[in-house]
mmCIF file of C-alpha atoms and ligand atoms in Angstrom:
data_model
loop_
_atom_site.group_PDB
_atom_site.id
_atom_site.type_symbol
_atom_site.label_atom_id
_atom_site.label_comp_id
_atom_site.label_asym_id
_atom_site.label_seq_id
_atom_site.Cartn_x
_atom_site.Cartn_y
_atom_site.Cartn_z
ATOM 1 C CA MET A 1 0.000 0.000 0.000
ATOM 2 C CA GLN A 2 1.221 3.550 -0.823
ATOM 3 C CA ASN A 3 2.218 6.035 1.846
ATOM 4 C CA PRO A 4 -1.100 7.681 2.838
ATOM 5 C CA GLU A 5 0.789 10.922 3.586
ATOM 6 C CA LEU A 6 1.202 11.558 -0.160
ATOM 7 C CA SER A 7 -0.958 14.352 -1.543
ATOM 8 C CA PRO A 8 -4.346 13.318 -2.985
ATOM 9 C CA GLU A 9 -3.250 13.962 -6.592
ATOM 10 C CA SER A 10 -0.422 11.451 -6.115
ATOM 11 C CA LEU A 11 -2.613 9.009 -4.195
ATOM 12 C CA VAL A 12 -5.322 8.780 -6.878
ATOM 13 C CA VAL A 13 -2.663 7.872 -9.437
ATOM 14 C CA SER A 14 -0.520 5.517 -7.372
ATOM 15 C CA LEU A 15 -2.868 3.607 -5.062
ATOM 16 C CA GLY A 16 -4.000 0.112 -5.955
ATOM 17 C CA ARG A 17 -1.265 -0.702 -8.490
ATOM 18 C CA PRO A 18 0.431 -4.116 -8.697
ATOM 19 C CA PRO A 19 3.891 -4.202 -7.009
ATOM 20 C CA HIS A 20 6.898 -2.859 -8.945
ATOM 21 C CA GLU A 21 8.213 -6.236 -10.104
ATOM 22 C CA LEU A 22 9.764 -7.241 -13.414
ATOM 23 C CA ASP A 23 7.072 -7.714 -16.076
ATOM 24 C CA ALA A 24 4.226 -6.928 -13.676
ATOM 25 C CA PRO A 25 1.417 -5.027 -15.434
ATOM 26 C CA VAL A 26 1.036 -1.418 -14.266
ATOM 27 C CA ASN A 27 -2.728 -1.869 -13.923
ATOM 28 C CA PRO A 28 -4.636 -4.475 -11.944
ATOM 29 C CA SER A 29 -6.482 -7.090 -13.986
ATOM 30 C CA ILE A 30 -10.213 -7.710 -14.219
ATOM 31 C CA THR A 31 -11.118 -11.030 -12.615
ATOM 32 C CA MET A 32 -14.200 -12.489 -14.292
ATOM 33 C CA THR A 33 -15.189 -15.429 -12.159
ATOM 34 C CA SER A 34 -18.092 -16.502 -9.969
ATOM 35 C CA THR A 35 -16.063 -18.854 -7.794
ATOM 36 C CA TYR A 36 -12.518 -19.752 -6.724
ATOM 37 C CA VAL A 37 -10.596 -22.992 -6.312
ATOM 38 C CA GLY A 38 -11.314 -23.897 -2.707
ATOM 39 C CA ALA A 39 -9.027 -24.814 0.179
ATOM 40 C CA LEU A 40 -8.639 -28.527 0.863
ATOM 41 C CA THR A 41 -7.832 -27.953 4.522
ATOM 42 C CA PRO A 42 -10.399 -26.465 6.921
ATOM 43 C CA GLY A 43 -9.832 -22.948 8.335
ATOM 44 C CA ALA A 44 -7.749 -21.604 5.438
ATOM 45 C CA ASP A 45 -8.204 -17.935 4.514
ATOM 46 C CA GLU A 46 -9.895 -18.173 1.125
ATOM 47 C CA ARG A 47 -12.057 -16.083 -1.216
ATOM 48 C CA VAL A 48 -14.572 -18.945 -1.659
ATOM 49 C CA TYR A 49 -17.160 -17.289 -3.936
ATOM 50 C CA ALA A 50 -17.306 -14.036 -5.907
ATOM 51 C CA ARG A 51 -20.307 -12.614 -4.024
ATOM 52 C CA PHE A 52 -18.005 -12.578 -0.965
ATOM 53 C CA SER A 53 -15.010 -10.884 -2.619
ATOM 54 C CA ASN A 54 -13.344 -10.199 -5.945
ATOM 55 C CA PRO A 55 -9.709 -9.048 -6.355
ATOM 56 C CA THR A 56 -10.914 -6.442 -8.897
ATOM 57 C CA TRP A 57 -12.750 -4.587 -6.095
ATOM 58 C CA ASP A 58 -9.720 -4.411 -3.802
ATOM 59 C CA PRO A 59 -7.631 -1.620 -5.423
ATOM 60 C CA PHE A 60 -10.574 0.806 -5.630
ATOM 61 C CA GLU A 61 -11.735 -0.023 -2.104
ATOM 62 C CA GLU A 62 -8.220 0.514 -0.719
ATOM 63 C CA ALA A 63 -7.770 3.753 -2.672
ATOM 64 C CA LEU A 64 -11.081 5.275 -1.547
ATOM 65 C CA GLY A 65 -10.483 4.232 2.092
ATOM 66 C CA THR A 66 -7.082 5.988 1.984
ATOM 67 C CA LEU A 67 -8.489 9.121 0.290
ATOM 68 C CA GLU A 68 -11.206 9.377 2.955
ATOM 69 C CA LYS A 69 -8.527 8.918 5.672
ATOM 70 C CA ALA A 70 -10.088 5.720 7.038
ATOM 71 C CA SER A 71 -8.010 2.985 8.646
ATOM 72 C CA SER A 72 -9.770 0.321 6.564
ATOM 73 C CA ALA A 73 -10.755 -0.059 2.916
ATOM 74 C CA ALA A 74 -14.065 1.184 1.494
ATOM 75 C CA LEU A 75 -16.813 -1.240 0.478
ATOM 76 C CA LEU A 76 -18.121 -1.039 -3.094
ATOM 77 C CA TYR A 77 -21.825 -1.540 -3.870
ATOM 78 C CA ALA A 78 -23.849 -2.027 -7.034
ATOM 79 C CA SER A 79 -24.995 1.631 -6.951
ATOM 80 C CA GLY A 80 -25.013 4.694 -4.726
ATOM 81 C CA MET A 81 -28.549 3.772 -3.677
ATOM 82 C CA ALA A 82 -27.406 0.237 -2.770
ATOM 83 C CA ALA A 83 -24.761 1.845 -0.524
ATOM 84 C CA ILE A 84 -27.401 4.140 0.998
ATOM 85 C CA ALA A 85 -29.759 1.203 1.589
ATOM 86 C CA ALA A 86 -26.902 -0.675 3.280
ATOM 87 C CA ALA A 87 -26.103 2.371 5.454
ATOM 88 C CA PHE A 88 -29.791 2.671 6.436
ATOM 89 C CA ASN A 89 -29.411 -0.813 7.960
ATOM 90 C CA LEU A 90 -27.285 0.902 10.634
ATOM 91 C CA VAL A 91 -30.481 2.492 12.007
ATOM 92 C CA PRO A 92 -31.845 0.009 14.563
ATOM 93 C CA LEU A 93 -35.324 -1.420 13.964
ATOM 94 C CA GLY A 94 -37.791 1.070 15.491
ATOM 95 C CA GLY A 95 -35.059 3.729 15.726
ATOM 96 C CA THR A 96 -34.947 7.287 14.364
ATOM 97 C CA ILE A 97 -32.934 8.923 11.592
ATOM 98 C CA VAL A 98 -32.567 12.690 11.076
ATOM 99 C CA LEU A 99 -32.221 13.681 7.403
ATOM 100 C CA PRO A 100 -31.756 16.970 5.491
ATOM 101 C CA GLN A 101 -34.896 18.357 3.894
ATOM 102 C CA THR A 102 -32.851 18.948 0.730
ATOM 103 C CA ALA A 103 -31.051 15.585 0.554
ATOM 104 C CA TYR A 104 -30.978 13.680 -2.764
ATOM 105 C CA ASN A 105 -34.571 12.718 -3.491
ATOM 106 C CA GLY A 106 -33.711 8.991 -3.784
ATOM 107 C CA THR A 107 -32.326 9.074 -0.238
ATOM 108 C CA LEU A 108 -35.453 10.819 1.089
ATOM 109 C CA SER A 109 -37.814 8.520 -0.834
ATOM 110 C CA LEU A 110 -36.109 5.370 0.458
ATOM 111 C CA ALA A 111 -36.155 6.710 4.041
ATOM 112 C CA GLN A 112 -39.862 7.515 3.753
ATOM 113 C CA GLN A 113 -40.564 4.073 2.285
ATOM 114 C CA LYS A 114 -38.759 2.458 5.214
ATOM 115 C CA GLU A 115 -40.704 4.620 7.664
ATOM 116 C CA LYS A 116 -43.979 3.517 6.052
ATOM 117 C CA ALA A 117 -42.897 -0.120 6.358
ATOM 118 C CA GLY A 118 -42.239 0.419 10.088
ATOM 119 C CA HIS A 119 -38.449 0.011 9.945
ATOM 120 C CA PHE A 120 -37.612 3.375 11.504
ATOM 121 C CA SER A 121 -38.924 6.924 12.058
ATOM 122 C CA VAL A 122 -37.738 9.838 9.966
ATOM 123 C CA ARG A 123 -37.178 13.437 11.105
ATOM 124 C CA ILE A 124 -36.511 15.915 8.318
ATOM 125 C CA GLY A 125 -34.779 19.191 9.072
ATOM 126 C CA PRO A 126 -32.808 22.149 7.673
ATOM 127 C CA ILE A 127 -29.221 20.843 7.532
ATOM 128 C CA ALA A 128 -27.639 24.265 6.924
ATOM 129 C CA ASP A 129 -29.167 25.477 10.207
ATOM 130 C CA THR A 130 -26.898 23.813 12.773
ATOM 131 C CA ASP A 131 -28.909 24.842 15.877
ATOM 132 C CA ALA A 132 -32.213 23.654 14.381
ATOM 133 C CA THR A 133 -30.661 20.322 13.352
ATOM 134 C CA VAL A 134 -29.036 19.799 16.769
ATOM 135 C CA ALA A 135 -32.428 20.514 18.384
ATOM 136 C CA MET A 136 -33.819 17.513 16.447
ATOM 137 C CA LEU A 137 -31.161 15.059 17.611
ATOM 138 C CA ASP A 138 -32.344 14.031 21.087
ATOM 139 C CA GLY A 139 -33.557 10.436 21.013
ATOM 140 C CA ALA A 140 -32.362 9.844 17.431
ATOM 141 C CA ASP A 141 -30.002 7.021 16.408
ATOM 142 C CA VAL A 142 -28.501 8.293 13.158
ATOM 143 C CA LEU A 143 -27.811 11.776 11.756
ATOM 144 C CA TRP A 144 -27.631 11.739 7.950
ATOM 145 C CA ILE A 145 -25.725 14.648 6.409
ATOM 146 C CA GLU A 146 -25.393 15.482 2.740
ATOM 147 C CA SER A 147 -23.156 18.466 1.994
ATOM 148 C CA PRO A 148 -23.382 20.225 -0.365
ATOM 149 C CA THR A 149 -26.917 18.929 -0.863
ATOM 150 C CA ASN A 150 -28.342 17.775 -4.182
ATOM 151 C CA PRO A 151 -29.650 19.931 -5.821
ATOM 152 C CA MET A 152 -30.011 22.923 -3.435
ATOM 153 C CA LEU A 153 -26.264 23.100 -2.655
ATOM 154 C CA GLU A 154 -26.762 23.761 1.052
ATOM 155 C CA VAL A 155 -23.590 23.467 3.103
ATOM 156 C CA ALA A 156 -23.617 21.761 6.510
ATOM 157 C CA ASP A 157 -21.261 22.339 9.435
ATOM 158 C CA ILE A 158 -20.169 18.696 9.538
ATOM 159 C CA ALA A 159 -17.778 19.079 12.500
ATOM 160 C CA ALA A 160 -20.333 20.842 14.736
ATOM 161 C CA LEU A 161 -23.144 18.433 13.835
ATOM 162 C CA ALA A 162 -20.969 15.313 14.234
ATOM 163 C CA SER A 163 -19.766 16.553 17.615
ATOM 164 C CA ALA A 164 -23.338 17.201 18.830
ATOM 165 C CA ALA A 165 -24.342 13.757 17.549
ATOM 166 C CA LYS A 166 -21.402 12.066 19.273
ATOM 167 C CA GLU A 167 -22.303 13.702 22.619
ATOM 168 C CA ARG A 168 -25.722 12.046 22.315
ATOM 169 C CA GLY A 169 -24.383 8.642 21.184
ATOM 170 C CA ILE A 170 -25.764 9.176 17.662
ATOM 171 C CA LEU A 171 -24.030 7.849 14.555
ATOM 172 C CA THR A 172 -23.169 10.440 11.862
ATOM 173 C CA ILE A 173 -23.273 9.357 8.217
ATOM 174 C CA VAL A 174 -22.214 11.790 5.460
ATOM 175 C CA ASP A 175 -23.046 11.501 1.764
ATOM 176 C CA ASN A 176 -19.839 12.985 0.315
ATOM 177 C CA THR A 177 -20.784 12.564 -3.356
ATOM 178 C CA PHE A 178 -20.850 16.287 -4.242
ATOM 179 C CA ALA A 179 -17.673 17.335 -2.455
ATOM 180 C CA THR A 180 -15.502 14.225 -3.084
ATOM 181 C CA PRO A 181 -12.624 13.420 -0.683
ATOM 182 C CA LEU A 182 -10.512 15.997 -2.526
ATOM 183 C CA VAL A 183 -12.632 18.791 -1.056
ATOM 184 C CA GLN A 184 -13.653 17.402 2.338
ATOM 185 C CA GLN A 185 -12.989 14.274 4.372
ATOM 186 C CA PRO A 186 -15.913 13.907 6.792
ATOM 187 C CA LEU A 187 -14.214 11.208 8.922
ATOM 188 C CA THR A 188 -11.572 13.785 9.903
ATOM 189 C CA GLN A 189 -14.423 16.076 11.024
ATOM 190 C CA GLY A 190 -15.890 13.486 13.375
ATOM 191 C CA ALA A 191 -18.292 11.579 11.086
ATOM 192 C CA ASP A 192 -18.527 7.812 11.547
ATOM 193 C CA VAL A 193 -19.465 6.724 8.033
ATOM 194 C CA VAL A 194 -19.136 8.197 4.519
ATOM 195 C CA VAL A 195 -21.239 7.104 1.549
ATOM 196 C CA HIS A 196 -20.674 7.883 -2.127
ATOM 197 C CA SER A 197 -22.429 7.593 -5.400
ATOM 198 C CA VAL A 198 -19.255 6.418 -7.173
ATOM 199 C CA THR A 199 -21.279 6.907 -10.374
ATOM 200 C CA LYS A 200 -20.516 10.646 -10.179
ATOM 201 C CA PHE A 201 -17.143 12.389 -9.722
ATOM 202 C CA LEU A 202 -15.175 9.374 -8.479
ATOM 203 C CA SER A 203 -15.759 7.422 -11.723
ATOM 204 C CA GLY A 204 -16.154 10.630 -13.676
ATOM 205 C CA HIS A 205 -17.149 9.461 -17.175
ATOM 206 C CA SER A 206 -20.897 8.736 -16.903
ATOM 207 C CA ASP A 207 -20.271 5.111 -17.842
ATOM 208 C CA VAL A 208 -20.821 3.204 -14.583
ATOM 209 C CA ILE A 209 -23.340 2.963 -11.755
ATOM 210 C CA LEU A 210 -21.614 2.175 -8.444
ATOM 211 C CA GLY A 211 -21.671 3.166 -4.776
ATOM 212 C CA ALA A 212 -19.373 2.919 -1.768
ATOM 213 C CA ILE A 213 -19.285 3.109 2.021
ATOM 214 C CA VAL A 214 -16.281 4.040 4.151
ATOM 215 C CA CYS A 215 -16.336 3.380 7.924
ATOM 216 C CA ALA A 216 -14.196 4.915 10.665
ATOM 217 C CA ASP A 217 -14.632 1.744 12.742
ATOM 218 C CA PRO A 218 -13.195 -1.453 11.186
ATOM 219 C CA GLU A 219 -15.736 -3.509 13.192
ATOM 220 C CA MET A 220 -18.582 -1.630 11.488
ATOM 221 C CA ARG A 221 -16.945 -2.306 8.121
ATOM 222 C CA LYS A 222 -16.840 -6.001 9.015
ATOM 223 C CA ARG A 223 -20.549 -5.952 9.817
ATOM 224 C CA LEU A 224 -21.421 -4.135 6.561
ATOM 225 C CA HIS A 225 -19.179 -6.491 4.591
ATOM 226 C CA GLY A 226 -21.081 -9.459 6.037
ATOM 227 C CA GLU A 227 -24.409 -7.825 5.175
ATOM 228 C CA ARG A 228 -23.244 -7.003 1.620
ATOM 229 C CA THR A 229 -22.272 -10.646 1.138
ATOM 230 C CA LEU A 230 -25.740 -11.841 2.157
ATOM 231 C CA GLN A 231 -27.787 -9.050 0.578
ATOM 232 C CA GLY A 232 -25.801 -9.350 -2.637
ATOM 233 C CA ALA A 233 -25.666 -5.727 -3.902
ATOM 234 C CA ILE A 234 -22.108 -6.228 -5.142
ATOM 235 C CA PRO A 235 -20.316 -4.385 -7.964
ATOM 236 C CA GLY A 236 -19.561 -6.073 -11.269
ATOM 237 C CA PRO A 237 -15.794 -6.535 -11.803
ATOM 238 C CA PHE A 238 -15.758 -4.443 -14.995
ATOM 239 C CA GLU A 239 -17.572 -1.546 -13.279
ATOM 240 C CA ALA A 240 -15.103 -1.669 -10.377
ATOM 241 C CA TRP A 241 -12.209 -1.600 -12.842
ATOM 242 C CA LEU A 242 -13.710 1.345 -14.744
ATOM 243 C CA ALA A 243 -14.188 3.222 -11.469
ATOM 244 C CA LEU A 244 -10.492 2.793 -10.637
ATOM 245 C CA ARG A 245 -9.616 3.928 -14.188
ATOM 246 C CA GLY A 246 -11.729 7.043 -13.612
ATOM 247 C CA LEU A 247 -10.305 7.664 -10.138
ATOM 248 C CA ARG A 248 -6.806 8.055 -11.653
ATOM 249 C CA THR A 249 -7.807 11.458 -13.060
ATOM 250 C CA LEU A 250 -10.030 12.591 -10.173
ATOM 251 C CA SER A 251 -7.832 15.495 -9.142
ATOM 252 C CA VAL A 252 -7.308 16.953 -12.637
ATOM 253 C CA ARG A 253 -10.981 16.527 -13.536
ATOM 254 C CA VAL A 254 -12.373 17.949 -10.298
ATOM 255 C CA GLU A 255 -9.880 20.828 -10.069
ATOM 256 C CA LYS A 256 -10.608 21.883 -13.658
ATOM 257 C CA ALA A 257 -14.386 21.478 -13.256
ATOM 258 C CA MET A 258 -14.360 23.469 -9.999
ATOM 259 C CA ALA A 259 -12.338 26.305 -11.526
ATOM 260 C CA THR A 260 -14.742 26.424 -14.486
ATOM 261 C CA ALA A 261 -17.797 26.244 -12.196
ATOM 262 C CA GLY A 262 -16.503 29.235 -10.197
ATOM 263 C CA GLU A 263 -15.895 31.259 -13.370
ATOM 264 C CA LEU A 264 -19.315 30.367 -14.844
ATOM 265 C CA ALA A 265 -21.028 31.245 -11.549
ATOM 266 C CA ARG A 266 -19.373 34.694 -11.594
ATOM 267 C CA ARG A 267 -20.386 35.283 -15.243
ATOM 268 C CA LEU A 268 -23.951 33.997 -14.681
ATOM 269 C CA GLU A 269 -24.595 36.102 -11.589
ATOM 270 C CA GLY A 270 -26.666 39.079 -12.723
ATOM 271 C CA HIS A 271 -27.474 37.548 -16.153
ATOM 272 C CA PRO A 272 -30.627 39.310 -17.462
ATOM 273 C CA ASN A 273 -32.399 35.964 -18.076
ATOM 274 C CA LEU A 274 -31.783 34.605 -14.573
ATOM 275 C CA ASP A 275 -33.558 35.293 -11.283
ATOM 276 C CA SER A 276 -30.566 34.004 -9.298
ATOM 277 C CA VAL A 277 -27.566 31.674 -9.163
ATOM 278 C CA ARG A 278 -26.688 29.243 -6.396
ATOM 279 C CA TYR A 279 -23.048 28.185 -5.949
ATOM 280 C CA PRO A 280 -21.248 27.895 -2.595
ATOM 281 C CA GLY A 281 -18.214 29.650 -4.107
ATOM 282 C CA LEU A 282 -20.118 32.912 -4.746
ATOM 283 C CA PRO A 283 -19.676 35.422 -1.886
ATOM 284 C CA SER A 284 -23.430 36.185 -2.179
ATOM 285 C CA ASP A 285 -24.332 32.502 -1.572
ATOM 286 C CA PRO A 286 -25.735 31.603 1.886
ATOM 287 C CA GLY A 287 -23.236 28.707 2.113
ATOM 288 C CA PHE A 288 -20.156 30.738 1.122
ATOM 289 C CA GLU A 289 -18.592 31.485 4.539
ATOM 290 C CA ARG A 290 -19.068 27.938 5.811
ATOM 291 C CA ALA A 291 -17.800 26.367 2.581
ATOM 292 C CA ARG A 292 -14.744 28.650 2.655
ATOM 293 C CA ALA A 293 -14.014 27.680 6.252
ATOM 294 C CA THR A 294 -14.582 23.919 5.988
ATOM 295 C CA MET A 295 -13.999 22.834 2.383
ATOM 296 C CA SER A 296 -10.897 23.096 0.199
ATOM 297 C CA GLY A 297 -13.025 23.886 -2.890
ATOM 298 C CA PHE A 298 -16.622 24.702 -3.751
ATOM 299 C CA GLY A 299 -17.636 21.751 -5.930
ATOM 300 C CA ALA A 300 -18.559 21.651 -9.609
ATOM 301 C CA VAL A 301 -22.371 21.881 -9.482
ATOM 302 C CA LEU A 302 -24.407 25.099 -9.813
ATOM 303 C CA GLY A 303 -28.102 25.887 -9.517
ATOM 304 C CA ILE A 304 -29.550 28.526 -11.844
ATOM 305 C CA TYR A 305 -33.073 29.955 -11.595
ATOM 306 C CA VAL A 306 -34.304 30.866 -15.067
ATOM 307 C CA LYS A 307 -36.463 34.001 -15.363
ATOM 308 C CA GLY A 308 -39.953 33.129 -16.625
ATOM 309 C CA GLY A 309 -40.647 29.878 -14.759
ATOM 310 C CA ALA A 310 -40.582 26.222 -15.799
ATOM 311 C CA GLU A 311 -41.466 26.952 -19.462
ATOM 312 C CA ALA A 312 -38.560 29.365 -19.864
ATOM 313 C CA ALA A 313 -36.257 26.834 -18.158
ATOM 314 C CA GLU A 314 -37.407 24.177 -20.654
ATOM 315 C CA ARG A 315 -36.765 26.576 -23.588
ATOM 316 C CA PHE A 316 -33.261 27.173 -22.192
ATOM 317 C CA LEU A 317 -32.603 23.414 -22.081
ATOM 318 C CA GLN A 318 -33.884 22.932 -25.639
ATOM 319 C CA ALA A 319 -31.558 25.662 -26.929
ATOM 320 C CA LEU A 320 -28.377 24.184 -25.409
ATOM 321 C CA GLN A 321 -25.929 22.718 -27.897
ATOM 322 C CA LEU A 322 -22.720 21.844 -26.033
ATOM 323 C CA TRP A 323 -24.337 21.121 -22.664
ATOM 324 C CA THR A 324 -26.302 17.846 -22.608
ATOM 325 C CA PRO A 325 -29.801 17.935 -21.118
ATOM 326 C CA ALA A 326 -29.563 14.890 -18.849
ATOM 327 C CA THR A 327 -29.803 13.861 -15.234
ATOM 328 C CA SER A 328 -26.723 12.937 -13.153
ATOM 329 C CA LEU A 329 -23.519 14.857 -12.550
ATOM 330 C CA GLY A 330 -19.803 14.532 -11.996
ATOM 331 C CA GLY A 331 -18.830 13.389 -15.508
ATOM 332 C CA VAL A 332 -16.317 14.977 -17.883
ATOM 333 C CA GLU A 333 -19.221 16.277 -19.996
ATOM 334 C CA SER A 334 -21.352 19.193 -18.807
ATOM 335 C CA LEU A 335 -24.990 18.320 -18.035
ATOM 336 C CA ALA A 336 -28.056 20.458 -17.342
ATOM 337 C CA GLU A 337 -31.357 19.375 -15.827
ATOM 338 C CA ARG A 338 -34.548 20.999 -14.551
ATOM 339 C CA ARG A 339 -34.941 18.911 -11.436
ATOM 340 C CA ARG A 340 -38.691 19.400 -11.066
ATOM 341 C CA ARG A 341 -39.268 17.462 -14.285
ATOM 342 C CA HIS A 342 -39.185 14.504 -11.870
ATOM 343 C CA ALA A 343 -42.460 14.113 -9.997
ATOM 344 C CA SER A 344 -40.438 12.811 -7.032
ATOM 345 C CA GLU A 345 -38.491 16.079 -6.616
ATOM 346 C CA PRO A 346 -39.921 17.953 -3.591
ATOM 347 C CA ASP A 347 -41.509 21.376 -4.207
ATOM 348 C CA SER A 348 -38.886 22.928 -1.914
ATOM 349 C CA VAL A 349 -36.928 22.908 -5.215
ATOM 350 C CA ALA A 350 -38.214 25.754 -7.433
ATOM 351 C CA ASP A 351 -39.675 24.642 -10.747
ATOM 352 C CA ASN A 352 -37.444 27.050 -12.737
ATOM 353 C CA MET A 353 -34.274 25.676 -11.126
ATOM 354 C CA VAL A 354 -31.789 24.039 -13.490
ATOM 355 C CA ARG A 355 -28.900 22.059 -12.023
ATOM 356 C CA LEU A 356 -25.662 22.486 -13.959
ATOM 357 C CA SER A 357 -22.988 19.808 -13.602
ATOM 358 C CA VAL A 358 -19.825 21.399 -14.936
ATOM 359 C CA GLY A 359 -17.483 19.175 -16.939
ATOM 360 C CA ILE A 360 -13.991 19.745 -18.314
ATOM 361 C CA GLU A 361 -14.744 21.453 -21.650
ATOM 362 C CA ASN A 362 -13.368 24.922 -22.420
ATOM 363 C CA VAL A 363 -14.851 27.550 -20.111
ATOM 364 C CA ASP A 364 -15.607 30.053 -22.905
ATOM 365 C CA ASP A 365 -17.336 27.414 -25.037
ATOM 366 C CA LEU A 366 -19.483 26.453 -22.030
ATOM 367 C CA TRP A 367 -20.253 30.098 -21.268
ATOM 368 C CA LEU A 368 -21.196 31.024 -24.849
ATOM 369 C CA ASP A 369 -23.596 28.060 -25.028
ATOM 370 C CA LEU A 370 -25.219 28.975 -21.679
ATOM 371 C CA ASP A 371 -25.520 32.620 -22.701
ATOM 372 C CA GLN A 372 -27.123 31.944 -26.102
ATOM 373 C CA ALA A 373 -29.531 29.388 -24.606
ATOM 374 C CA LEU A 374 -30.523 31.780 -21.796
ATOM 375 C CA ARG A 375 -31.196 34.519 -24.346
ATOM 376 C CA ALA A 376 -33.343 32.048 -26.296
ATOM 377 C CA SER A 377 -35.361 31.228 -23.151
ATOM 378 C CA SER A 378 -37.299 34.509 -22.948
HETATM 379 C C1 LIG B 1 -25.880 12.900 -3.527
HETATM 380 C C2 LIG B 1 -26.280 11.595 -4.145
HETATM 381 N N1 LIG B 1 -26.251 10.478 -3.395
HETATM 382 C C3 LIG B 1 -26.622 9.291 -3.906
HETATM 383 C C4 LIG B 1 -27.054 9.158 -5.215
HETATM 384 C C5 LIG B 1 -27.485 7.818 -5.741
HETATM 385 O O1 LIG B 1 -26.450 7.228 -6.460
HETATM 386 P P1 LIG B 1 -26.652 6.187 -7.663
HETATM 387 O O2 LIG B 1 -27.370 6.913 -8.750
HETATM 388 O O3 LIG B 1 -25.251 5.788 -8.002
HETATM 389 O O4 LIG B 1 -27.462 5.040 -7.135
HETATM 390 C C6 LIG B 1 -27.084 10.295 -6.027
HETATM 391 C C7 LIG B 1 -27.547 10.171 -7.424
HETATM 392 O O5 LIG B 1 -27.813 11.156 -8.100
HETATM 393 C C8 LIG B 1 -26.686 11.543 -5.475
HETATM 394 O O6 LIG B 1 -26.712 12.667 -6.214
#
């Protein structure tokens, strides 16, 4: 394993490589198998069966665990939602989970489904308001943080919330999909568990669906590993390999996308066809001071509010040429989506809000396309 003291841009390139030996390949192989030759003596340490483990998962799991500053490897899952479902199993039966009002709608929908089925109770609160969230913690079992949130880009004070949760014996779980471990490492701020949609920035090319969990406590990892083996939401070997391939360029992709997002946010602010712009890196944004104090970047997702309502926002999307109108985020290609086109998106998200996921194209090309499409929206 590489020295975890290396900087993240060196770690993403060097972690999870085969040893430097004559004729060794520089990349790990993809192991396509459902089973392994078994031990002939009882008690041997063996892989047994490919639902239990696959050597293709190991390099990515070790790399993500190191990037998130955990003492043990991450666990990969078949999707971000599979990871979230696995993390929800940490709420005891009949227990209570506190969730952000503006969390990813899949997370909120699954929590509400589980509440309906009697698995646990859900309390939904304003995650950017630390005092109000802390006031909801008494008697809860798990605090779920997403920061920045999808798609409202609210920024939470992870350290303060995790500390208040710890005082009450409550587990803190952070969805770190939007920030990535390059921008914040929630375990170093007192969180117990980190989840990711690996589909997004970590893989980075919009060609895989994957999720991951990282635990501060190796015993909790062991428990989740056992549950993953039995529940079966495992990654395919090719997807795990593609995710590692994508991770190699995480720092160059995310740094470029963040720089472009900041520049686009500055140019968009005050645009005659917009009501407002949301980006934690804008000094006018409600999350700016907290993001500046607690994150090493502001992320690569923006929210724009198109003047003229949902119809004008739809006209804007139809006029885009370089930007792709599509859901998801975190890929090398820039995507735009009016979130309220989904019936499941809560009406706390305005219906003229378009989420922009900034990719790595040229900033002026991206700007000119946004500007012409906004002018066409009125
Ligand atoms: C913040 C966040 N968490 C989790 C997920 C779910 O991940 P997946 O689509 O990989 O299941 C998403 C998907 O958009 C997301 O944005």
